[in-house]
PDB file of C-alpha atoms and ligand atoms in Angstrom:
ATOM      1  CA  MET A   1     -12.409 -76.440  32.343  1.00  0.00           C
ATOM      2  CA  HIS A   2     -15.710 -77.820  31.262  1.00  0.00           C
ATOM      3  CA  LYS A   3     -17.617 -76.262  28.204  1.00  0.00           C
ATOM      4  CA  LYS A   4     -19.385 -73.179  29.400  1.00  0.00           C
ATOM      5  CA  PHE A   5     -22.717 -72.093  27.860  1.00  0.00           C
ATOM      6  CA  ILE A   6     -24.265 -68.807  27.346  1.00  0.00           C
ATOM      7  CA  ALA A   7     -28.207 -68.783  27.257  1.00  0.00           C
ATOM      8  CA  PRO A   8     -29.531 -65.498  26.045  1.00  0.00           C
ATOM      9  CA  SER A   9     -32.924 -64.742  27.706  1.00  0.00           C
ATOM     10  CA  LEU A  10     -35.486 -63.848  25.075  1.00  0.00           C
ATOM     11  CA  LEU A  11     -37.362 -61.900  27.823  1.00  0.00           C
ATOM     12  CA  SER A  12     -35.218 -59.096  26.840  1.00  0.00           C
ATOM     13  CA  ALA A  13     -35.590 -59.546  23.085  1.00  0.00           C
ATOM     14  CA  ASN A  14     -37.610 -57.157  20.775  1.00  0.00           C
ATOM     15  CA  PHE A  15     -40.843 -59.074  20.614  1.00  0.00           C
ATOM     16  CA  ALA A  16     -41.977 -57.126  17.455  1.00  0.00           C
ATOM     17  CA  GLU A  17     -38.868 -58.468  15.746  1.00  0.00           C
ATOM     18  CA  LEU A  18     -38.395 -61.839  17.361  1.00  0.00           C
ATOM     19  CA  ARG A  19     -37.314 -63.658  14.368  1.00  0.00           C
ATOM     20  CA  HIS A  20     -34.660 -60.963  13.693  1.00  0.00           C
ATOM     21  CA  ASP A  21     -33.168 -61.761  17.245  1.00  0.00           C
ATOM     22  CA  ILE A  22     -33.588 -65.527  16.925  1.00  0.00           C
ATOM     23  CA  GLU A  23     -31.553 -65.218  13.510  1.00  0.00           C
ATOM     24  CA  TRP A  24     -28.746 -63.323  14.937  1.00  0.00           C
ATOM     25  CA  LEU A  25     -28.414 -65.524  17.913  1.00  0.00           C
ATOM     26  CA  ASN A  26     -28.337 -68.323  15.518  1.00  0.00           C
ATOM     27  CA  ASN A  27     -25.312 -66.864  14.125  1.00  0.00           C
ATOM     28  CA  SER A  28     -23.733 -65.934  17.421  1.00  0.00           C
ATOM     29  CA  SER A  29     -21.720 -67.990  19.731  1.00  0.00           C
ATOM     30  CA  ALA A  30     -24.640 -68.319  21.993  1.00  0.00           C
ATOM     31  CA  ASP A  31     -25.523 -71.942  22.995  1.00  0.00           C
ATOM     32  CA  TRP A  32     -29.070 -72.010  23.986  1.00  0.00           C
ATOM     33  CA  TYR A  33     -32.310 -69.880  23.936  1.00  0.00           C
ATOM     34  CA  HIS A  34     -33.408 -69.230  27.486  1.00  0.00           C
ATOM     35  CA  ILE A  35     -37.365 -68.729  27.361  1.00  0.00           C
ATOM     36  CA  ASP A  36     -39.115 -67.447  30.385  1.00  0.00           C
ATOM     37  CA  ILE A  37     -42.660 -68.386  30.872  1.00  0.00           C
ATOM     38  CA  MET A  38     -44.553 -66.482  33.594  1.00  0.00           C
ATOM     39  CA  ASP A  39     -48.134 -66.823  34.673  1.00  0.00           C
ATOM     40  CA  GLY A  40     -48.980 -63.798  36.705  1.00  0.00           C
ATOM     41  CA  LEU A  41     -49.464 -66.112  39.737  1.00  0.00           C
ATOM     42  CA  PHE A  42     -46.172 -67.429  40.811  1.00  0.00           C
ATOM     43  CA  VAL A  43     -44.562 -64.094  39.630  1.00  0.00           C
ATOM     44  CA  ASP A  44     -46.129 -60.875  39.011  1.00  0.00           C
ATOM     45  CA  ASN A  45     -45.402 -60.651  35.508  1.00  0.00           C
ATOM     46  CA  ILE A  46     -47.076 -62.468  32.418  1.00  0.00           C
ATOM     47  CA  SER A  47     -44.673 -63.049  29.502  1.00  0.00           C
ATOM     48  CA  PHE A  48     -45.772 -65.352  26.461  1.00  0.00           C
ATOM     49  CA  GLY A  49     -47.027 -68.824  26.166  1.00  0.00           C
ATOM     50  CA  ILE A  50     -46.839 -71.834  23.936  1.00  0.00           C
ATOM     51  CA  PRO A  51     -47.855 -70.563  20.672  1.00  0.00           C
ATOM     52  CA  VAL A  52     -44.842 -68.190  20.711  1.00  0.00           C
ATOM     53  CA  ILE A  53     -42.452 -71.057  21.626  1.00  0.00           C
ATOM     54  CA  LYS A  54     -43.769 -73.048  18.748  1.00  0.00           C
ATOM     55  CA  SER A  55     -42.945 -69.931  16.544  1.00  0.00           C
ATOM     56  CA  ILE A  56     -39.486 -69.442  18.083  1.00  0.00           C
ATOM     57  CA  LYS A  57     -38.850 -73.264  17.488  1.00  0.00           C
ATOM     58  CA  LYS A  58     -39.385 -73.054  13.663  1.00  0.00           C
ATOM     59  CA  TYR A  59     -36.341 -70.622  13.370  1.00  0.00           C
ATOM     60  CA  ALA A  60     -34.097 -71.558  16.353  1.00  0.00           C
ATOM     61  CA  ARG A  61     -31.045 -73.806  15.540  1.00  0.00           C
ATOM     62  CA  LYS A  62     -29.955 -74.232  19.145  1.00  0.00           C
ATOM     63  CA  PRO A  63     -31.630 -75.973  22.194  1.00  0.00           C
ATOM     64  CA  LEU A  64     -34.713 -74.221  23.873  1.00  0.00           C
ATOM     65  CA  ASP A  65     -34.056 -73.877  27.563  1.00  0.00           C
ATOM     66  CA  ILE A  66     -37.493 -73.253  29.005  1.00  0.00           C
ATOM     67  CA  HIS A  67     -37.783 -71.665  32.446  1.00  0.00           C
ATOM     68  CA  LEU A  68     -41.334 -72.194  33.868  1.00  0.00           C
ATOM     69  CA  MET A  69     -42.393 -69.567  36.383  1.00  0.00           C
ATOM     70  CA  ILE A  70     -45.727 -70.949  36.801  1.00  0.00           C
ATOM     71  CA  LEU A  71     -47.948 -72.760  39.312  1.00  0.00           C
ATOM     72  CA  GLU A  72     -48.798 -76.489  38.995  1.00  0.00           C
ATOM     73  CA  PRO A  73     -46.210 -76.871  36.013  1.00  0.00           C
ATOM     74  CA  GLU A  74     -46.960 -80.717  35.950  1.00  0.00           C
ATOM     75  CA  ARG A  75     -50.127 -79.945  34.225  1.00  0.00           C
ATOM     76  CA  TYR A  76     -48.278 -78.644  31.002  1.00  0.00           C
ATOM     77  CA  ILE A  77     -45.231 -80.966  30.576  1.00  0.00           C
ATOM     78  CA  LYS A  78     -46.622 -82.555  27.410  1.00  0.00           C
ATOM     79  CA  SER A  79     -47.537 -79.146  25.872  1.00  0.00           C
ATOM     80  CA  PHE A  80     -43.973 -77.784  26.408  1.00  0.00           C
ATOM     81  CA  LYS A  81     -42.558 -81.050  24.855  1.00  0.00           C
ATOM     82  CA  ASP A  82     -44.886 -80.646  21.892  1.00  0.00           C
ATOM     83  CA  ALA A  83     -43.927 -76.816  21.661  1.00  0.00           C
ATOM     84  CA  GLY A  84     -40.197 -77.996  21.164  1.00  0.00           C
ATOM     85  CA  ALA A  85     -38.779 -77.753  24.864  1.00  0.00           C
ATOM     86  CA  ASP A  86     -35.179 -79.305  24.974  1.00  0.00           C
ATOM     87  CA  PHE A  87     -34.598 -78.410  28.714  1.00  0.00           C
ATOM     88  CA  LEU A  88     -37.579 -78.008  30.751  1.00  0.00           C
ATOM     89  CA  SER A  89     -37.030 -76.284  34.156  1.00  0.00           C
ATOM     90  CA  ILE A  90     -39.512 -76.013  36.950  1.00  0.00           C
ATOM     91  CA  HIS A  91     -39.270 -74.186  40.371  1.00  0.00           C
ATOM     92  CA  TYR A  92     -38.761 -76.058  43.553  1.00  0.00           C
ATOM     93  CA  GLU A  93     -41.197 -73.763  45.066  1.00  0.00           C
ATOM     94  CA  THR A  94     -44.124 -74.854  42.945  1.00  0.00           C
ATOM     95  CA  CYS A  95     -43.926 -78.369  43.024  1.00  0.00           C
ATOM     96  CA  ILE A  96     -45.476 -80.818  45.549  1.00  0.00           C
ATOM     97  CA  HIS A  97     -44.166 -83.835  44.074  1.00  0.00           C
ATOM     98  CA  LEU A  98     -40.982 -82.568  42.613  1.00  0.00           C
ATOM     99  CA  HIS A  99     -39.236 -85.939  42.053  1.00  0.00           C
ATOM    100  CA  ASN A 100     -42.399 -87.289  40.388  1.00  0.00           C
ATOM    101  CA  THR A 101     -42.603 -84.236  37.947  1.00  0.00           C
ATOM    102  CA  ILE A 102     -38.844 -84.408  37.166  1.00  0.00           C
ATOM    103  CA  LEU A 103     -39.365 -88.259  36.167  1.00  0.00           C
ATOM    104  CA  GLU A 104     -42.273 -87.099  33.979  1.00  0.00           C
ATOM    105  CA  ILE A 105     -40.227 -84.489  32.315  1.00  0.00           C
ATOM    106  CA  ARG A 106     -37.497 -87.079  31.555  1.00  0.00           C
ATOM    107  CA  SER A 107     -40.087 -89.757  30.344  1.00  0.00           C
ATOM    108  CA  PHE A 108     -40.866 -87.152  27.619  1.00  0.00           C
ATOM    109  CA  GLY A 109     -37.398 -87.163  26.470  1.00  0.00           C
ATOM    110  CA  MET A 110     -36.469 -83.760  27.725  1.00  0.00           C
ATOM    111  CA  LYS A 111     -33.650 -82.654  29.985  1.00  0.00           C
ATOM    112  CA  THR A 112     -34.755 -81.924  33.555  1.00  0.00           C
ATOM    113  CA  GLY A 113     -34.250 -78.540  35.347  1.00  0.00           C
ATOM    114  CA  VAL A 114     -34.984 -77.503  38.828  1.00  0.00           C
ATOM    115  CA  VAL A 115     -34.813 -73.784  39.642  1.00  0.00           C
ATOM    116  CA  LEU A 116     -34.293 -72.478  43.150  1.00  0.00           C
ATOM    117  CA  ASN A 117     -35.445 -69.100  44.348  1.00  0.00           C
ATOM    118  CA  PRO A 118     -32.842 -66.771  46.165  1.00  0.00           C
ATOM    119  CA  HIS A 119     -34.372 -68.067  49.616  1.00  0.00           C
ATOM    120  CA  THR A 120     -34.374 -71.750  48.766  1.00  0.00           C
ATOM    121  CA  PRO A 121     -31.133 -73.522  49.918  1.00  0.00           C
ATOM    122  CA  VAL A 122     -29.430 -75.845  47.472  1.00  0.00           C
ATOM    123  CA  SER A 123     -29.192 -78.676  50.256  1.00  0.00           C
ATOM    124  CA  LEU A 124     -32.948 -79.404  49.731  1.00  0.00           C
ATOM    125  CA  LEU A 125     -32.016 -81.000  46.437  1.00  0.00           C
ATOM    126  CA  LYS A 126     -29.474 -83.460  47.972  1.00  0.00           C
ATOM    127  CA  ASP A 127     -31.732 -86.426  47.492  1.00  0.00           C
ATOM    128  CA  ILE A 128     -32.592 -85.915  43.897  1.00  0.00           C
ATOM    129  CA  ILE A 129     -29.675 -84.159  42.365  1.00  0.00           C
ATOM    130  CA  THR A 130     -28.559 -87.232  40.453  1.00  0.00           C
ATOM    131  CA  ASP A 131     -32.052 -86.946  38.709  1.00  0.00           C
ATOM    132  CA  ILE A 132     -31.439 -83.481  37.595  1.00  0.00           C
ATOM    133  CA  ASP A 133     -29.712 -82.424  34.425  1.00  0.00           C
ATOM    134  CA  LEU A 134     -29.766 -78.462  35.155  1.00  0.00           C
ATOM    135  CA  LEU A 135     -29.725 -76.863  38.539  1.00  0.00           C
ATOM    136  CA  VAL A 136     -30.792 -73.204  38.143  1.00  0.00           C
ATOM    137  CA  LEU A 137     -29.871 -70.806  40.808  1.00  0.00           C
ATOM    138  CA  MET A 138     -31.986 -67.619  40.592  1.00  0.00           C
ATOM    139  CA  SER A 139     -29.641 -64.605  41.412  1.00  0.00           C
ATOM    140  CA  VAL A 140     -32.443 -62.184  41.376  1.00  0.00           C
ATOM    141  CA  ASN A 141     -36.125 -62.807  42.360  1.00  0.00           C
ATOM    142  CA  PRO A 142     -37.948 -64.256  39.340  1.00  0.00           C
ATOM    143  CA  GLY A 143     -40.405 -62.055  37.282  1.00  0.00           C
ATOM    144  CA  PHE A 144     -38.492 -59.342  35.472  1.00  0.00           C
ATOM    145  CA  GLY A 145     -35.224 -58.782  33.730  1.00  0.00           C
ATOM    146  CA  GLY A 146     -32.859 -56.037  34.516  1.00  0.00           C
ATOM    147  CA  LYS A 147     -32.508 -56.416  38.314  1.00  0.00           C
ATOM    148  CA  SER A 148     -29.437 -56.432  40.361  1.00  0.00           C
ATOM    149  CA  PHE A 149     -27.468 -59.723  41.195  1.00  0.00           C
ATOM    150  CA  ILE A 150     -28.104 -61.011  44.654  1.00  0.00           C
ATOM    151  CA  LYS A 151     -24.791 -61.432  46.330  1.00  0.00           C
ATOM    152  CA  ASN A 152     -25.633 -64.474  48.367  1.00  0.00           C
ATOM    153  CA  THR A 153     -25.688 -66.372  45.008  1.00  0.00           C
ATOM    154  CA  TRP A 154     -21.905 -66.678  45.278  1.00  0.00           C
ATOM    155  CA  LYS A 155     -22.332 -68.822  48.307  1.00  0.00           C
ATOM    156  CA  LYS A 156     -25.092 -70.881  46.782  1.00  0.00           C
ATOM    157  CA  LEU A 157     -22.925 -71.490  43.723  1.00  0.00           C
ATOM    158  CA  ARG A 158     -20.339 -72.992  46.165  1.00  0.00           C
ATOM    159  CA  ASP A 159     -22.973 -75.250  47.711  1.00  0.00           C
ATOM    160  CA  ALA A 160     -24.217 -76.399  44.361  1.00  0.00           C
ATOM    161  CA  TYR A 161     -20.628 -77.030  43.071  1.00  0.00           C
ATOM    162  CA  CYS A 162     -19.959 -79.041  46.089  1.00  0.00           C
ATOM    163  CA  LEU A 163     -23.017 -81.038  45.921  1.00  0.00           C
ATOM    164  CA  VAL A 164     -22.689 -81.854  42.277  1.00  0.00           C
ATOM    165  CA  ARG A 165     -19.037 -83.021  42.904  1.00  0.00           C
ATOM    166  CA  GLU A 166     -19.924 -84.959  46.056  1.00  0.00           C
ATOM    167  CA  LYS A 167     -22.730 -86.996  44.213  1.00  0.00           C
ATOM    168  CA  ASN A 168     -20.589 -87.148  41.123  1.00  0.00           C
ATOM    169  CA  THR A 169     -23.423 -86.219  38.763  1.00  0.00           C
ATOM    170  CA  ALA A 170     -23.210 -84.575  35.425  1.00  0.00           C
ATOM    171  CA  THR A 171     -25.688 -81.887  36.552  1.00  0.00           C
ATOM    172  CA  LEU A 172     -24.931 -78.467  35.074  1.00  0.00           C
ATOM    173  CA  ILE A 173     -25.236 -75.433  37.193  1.00  0.00           C
ATOM    174  CA  SER A 174     -26.891 -72.390  35.659  1.00  0.00           C
ATOM    175  CA  ILE A 175     -27.116 -68.907  37.085  1.00  0.00           C
ATOM    176  CA  ASP A 176     -30.081 -66.724  36.045  1.00  0.00           C
ATOM    177  CA  GLY A 177     -30.475 -62.936  36.775  1.00  0.00           C
ATOM    178  CA  GLY A 178     -28.268 -60.036  36.757  1.00  0.00           C
ATOM    179  CA  VAL A 179     -25.444 -61.533  34.957  1.00  0.00           C
ATOM    180  CA  ASP A 180     -23.074 -58.995  33.236  1.00  0.00           C
ATOM    181  CA  LEU A 181     -19.582 -58.613  31.884  1.00  0.00           C
ATOM    182  CA  GLN A 182     -18.409 -57.762  35.364  1.00  0.00           C
ATOM    183  CA  ASN A 183     -19.478 -60.993  37.085  1.00  0.00           C
ATOM    184  CA  ALA A 184     -19.654 -63.501  34.211  1.00  0.00           C
ATOM    185  CA  TYR A 185     -15.951 -64.647  34.361  1.00  0.00           C
ATOM    186  CA  GLY A 186     -16.040 -65.047  38.241  1.00  0.00           C
ATOM    187  CA  LEU A 187     -19.239 -67.127  37.962  1.00  0.00           C
ATOM    188  CA  PHE A 188     -17.826 -69.457  35.342  1.00  0.00           C
ATOM    189  CA  LYS A 189     -14.598 -69.716  37.532  1.00  0.00           C
ATOM    190  CA  SER A 190     -16.488 -70.556  40.514  1.00  0.00           C
ATOM    191  CA  GLY A 191     -18.333 -73.592  38.869  1.00  0.00           C
ATOM    192  CA  ALA A 192     -21.220 -72.235  36.827  1.00  0.00           C
ATOM    193  CA  ASP A 193     -21.587 -74.059  33.555  1.00  0.00           C
ATOM    194  CA  VAL A 194     -24.381 -71.885  32.227  1.00  0.00           C
ATOM    195  CA  LEU A 195     -25.138 -68.221  32.311  1.00  0.00           C
ATOM    196  CA  VAL A 196     -28.568 -66.963  31.330  1.00  0.00           C
ATOM    197  CA  VAL A 197     -28.269 -63.366  30.155  1.00  0.00           C
ATOM    198  CA  GLY A 198     -30.746 -60.956  29.355  1.00  0.00           C
ATOM    199  CA  THR A 199     -30.220 -57.315  29.716  1.00  0.00           C
ATOM    200  CA  ALA A 200     -26.470 -57.378  29.341  1.00  0.00           C
ATOM    201  CA  ILE A 201     -26.969 -58.843  25.796  1.00  0.00           C
ATOM    202  CA  PHE A 202     -29.889 -57.059  24.451  1.00  0.00           C
ATOM    203  CA  SER A 203     -29.291 -53.627  25.904  1.00  0.00           C
ATOM    204  CA  THR A 204     -26.228 -53.034  23.843  1.00  0.00           C
ATOM    205  CA  SER A 205     -25.894 -52.667  20.095  1.00  0.00           C
ATOM    206  CA  ASP A 206     -22.673 -54.878  20.237  1.00  0.00           C
ATOM    207  CA  ASN A 207     -24.452 -57.932  21.535  1.00  0.00           C
ATOM    208  CA  MET A 208     -22.459 -60.636  19.613  1.00  0.00           C
ATOM    209  CA  LYS A 209     -19.296 -59.214  21.100  1.00  0.00           C
ATOM    210  CA  VAL A 210     -20.755 -59.516  24.739  1.00  0.00           C
ATOM    211  CA  ILE A 211     -21.614 -63.130  24.110  1.00  0.00           C
ATOM    212  CA  LYS A 212     -18.216 -63.871  22.800  1.00  0.00           C
ATOM    213  CA  THR A 213     -16.443 -62.005  25.628  1.00  0.00           C
ATOM    214  CA  MET A 214     -18.521 -63.862  28.259  1.00  0.00           C
ATOM    215  CA  LYS A 215     -17.505 -67.221  26.688  1.00  0.00           C
TER     216      LYS A 215
HETATM  217  C1  LIG B 301     -36.090 -63.487  35.543  1.00  0.00           C
HETATM  218  C2  LIG B 301     -35.831 -64.411  34.462  1.00  0.00           C
HETATM  219  C3  LIG B 301     -34.420 -64.224  33.637  1.00  0.00           C
HETATM  220  C4  LIG B 301     -34.280 -62.832  33.192  1.00  0.00           C
HETATM  221  C5  LIG B 301     -32.805 -62.581  33.121  1.00  0.00           C
HETATM  222  O1  LIG B 301     -37.221 -63.794  36.127  1.00  0.00           O
HETATM  223  O2  LIG B 301     -35.760 -65.643  34.806  1.00  0.00           O
HETATM  224  O3  LIG B 301     -34.185 -65.173  32.866  1.00  0.00           O
HETATM  225  O4  LIG B 301     -34.694 -62.682  31.826  1.00  0.00           O
HETATM  226  O5  LIG B 301     -32.448 -61.345  32.598  1.00  0.00           O
HETATM  227  P1  LIG B 301     -31.455 -60.283  33.121  1.00  0.00           P
HETATM  228  O6  LIG B 301     -30.161 -60.850  32.562  1.00  0.00           O
HETATM  229  O7  LIG B 301     -31.655 -58.851  32.640  1.00  0.00           O
HETATM  230  O8  LIG B 301     -31.500 -60.263  34.799  1.00  0.00           O
HETATM  231 ZN1  LIG B 302     -35.129 -67.322  33.449  1.00  0.00          ZN
END
């Protein structure tokens, strides 16, 4: 089995104690920090922006996996690079020139990610999958943490797994939304490489153990 990654979503962290959460995550078996950026337009919610990422970067000792839920993400690629992004993921639904935007992300030395909403089929990526480092399947509609896992994601995970194998690329498959201790094992077993986890980690006092158990 390939290495499996857990990416805790800081959307569920305690924003008044963000440094504390970053530091215990540094000492946990989590692999990346998943950071959700929302503009109130593409999704209903507004989360936080570039100055907050810069502050996180000062203390984080693991890669920053930035998930942009914003319109016109191509306008901000350099800003996210400067803020410390390691992975920069953009939504398929927000990009008119997706391939061009991906190449630009790569030209700044970041890993490229493409995120699909629950209604967007994996097959739409078949001609550019080899340029994508991280394929993120939304398993909830984006905007908020704490929502229930959409069951059709299991089918999309199979589609993604087949596409990645068929094209023989090193693209990692990530699942974002509603991941918990019940479905984590099955998702990893079905071909997911990365699980983004918010509520299931931050809503318990035994959060280190949840991460360890999932891995
Ligand atoms: C939702 C975000 C997710 C979210 C996951 O729009 O992209 O990363 O924080 O949180 P949970 O695990 O609570 O579904
Ligand atoms: Zn996310």
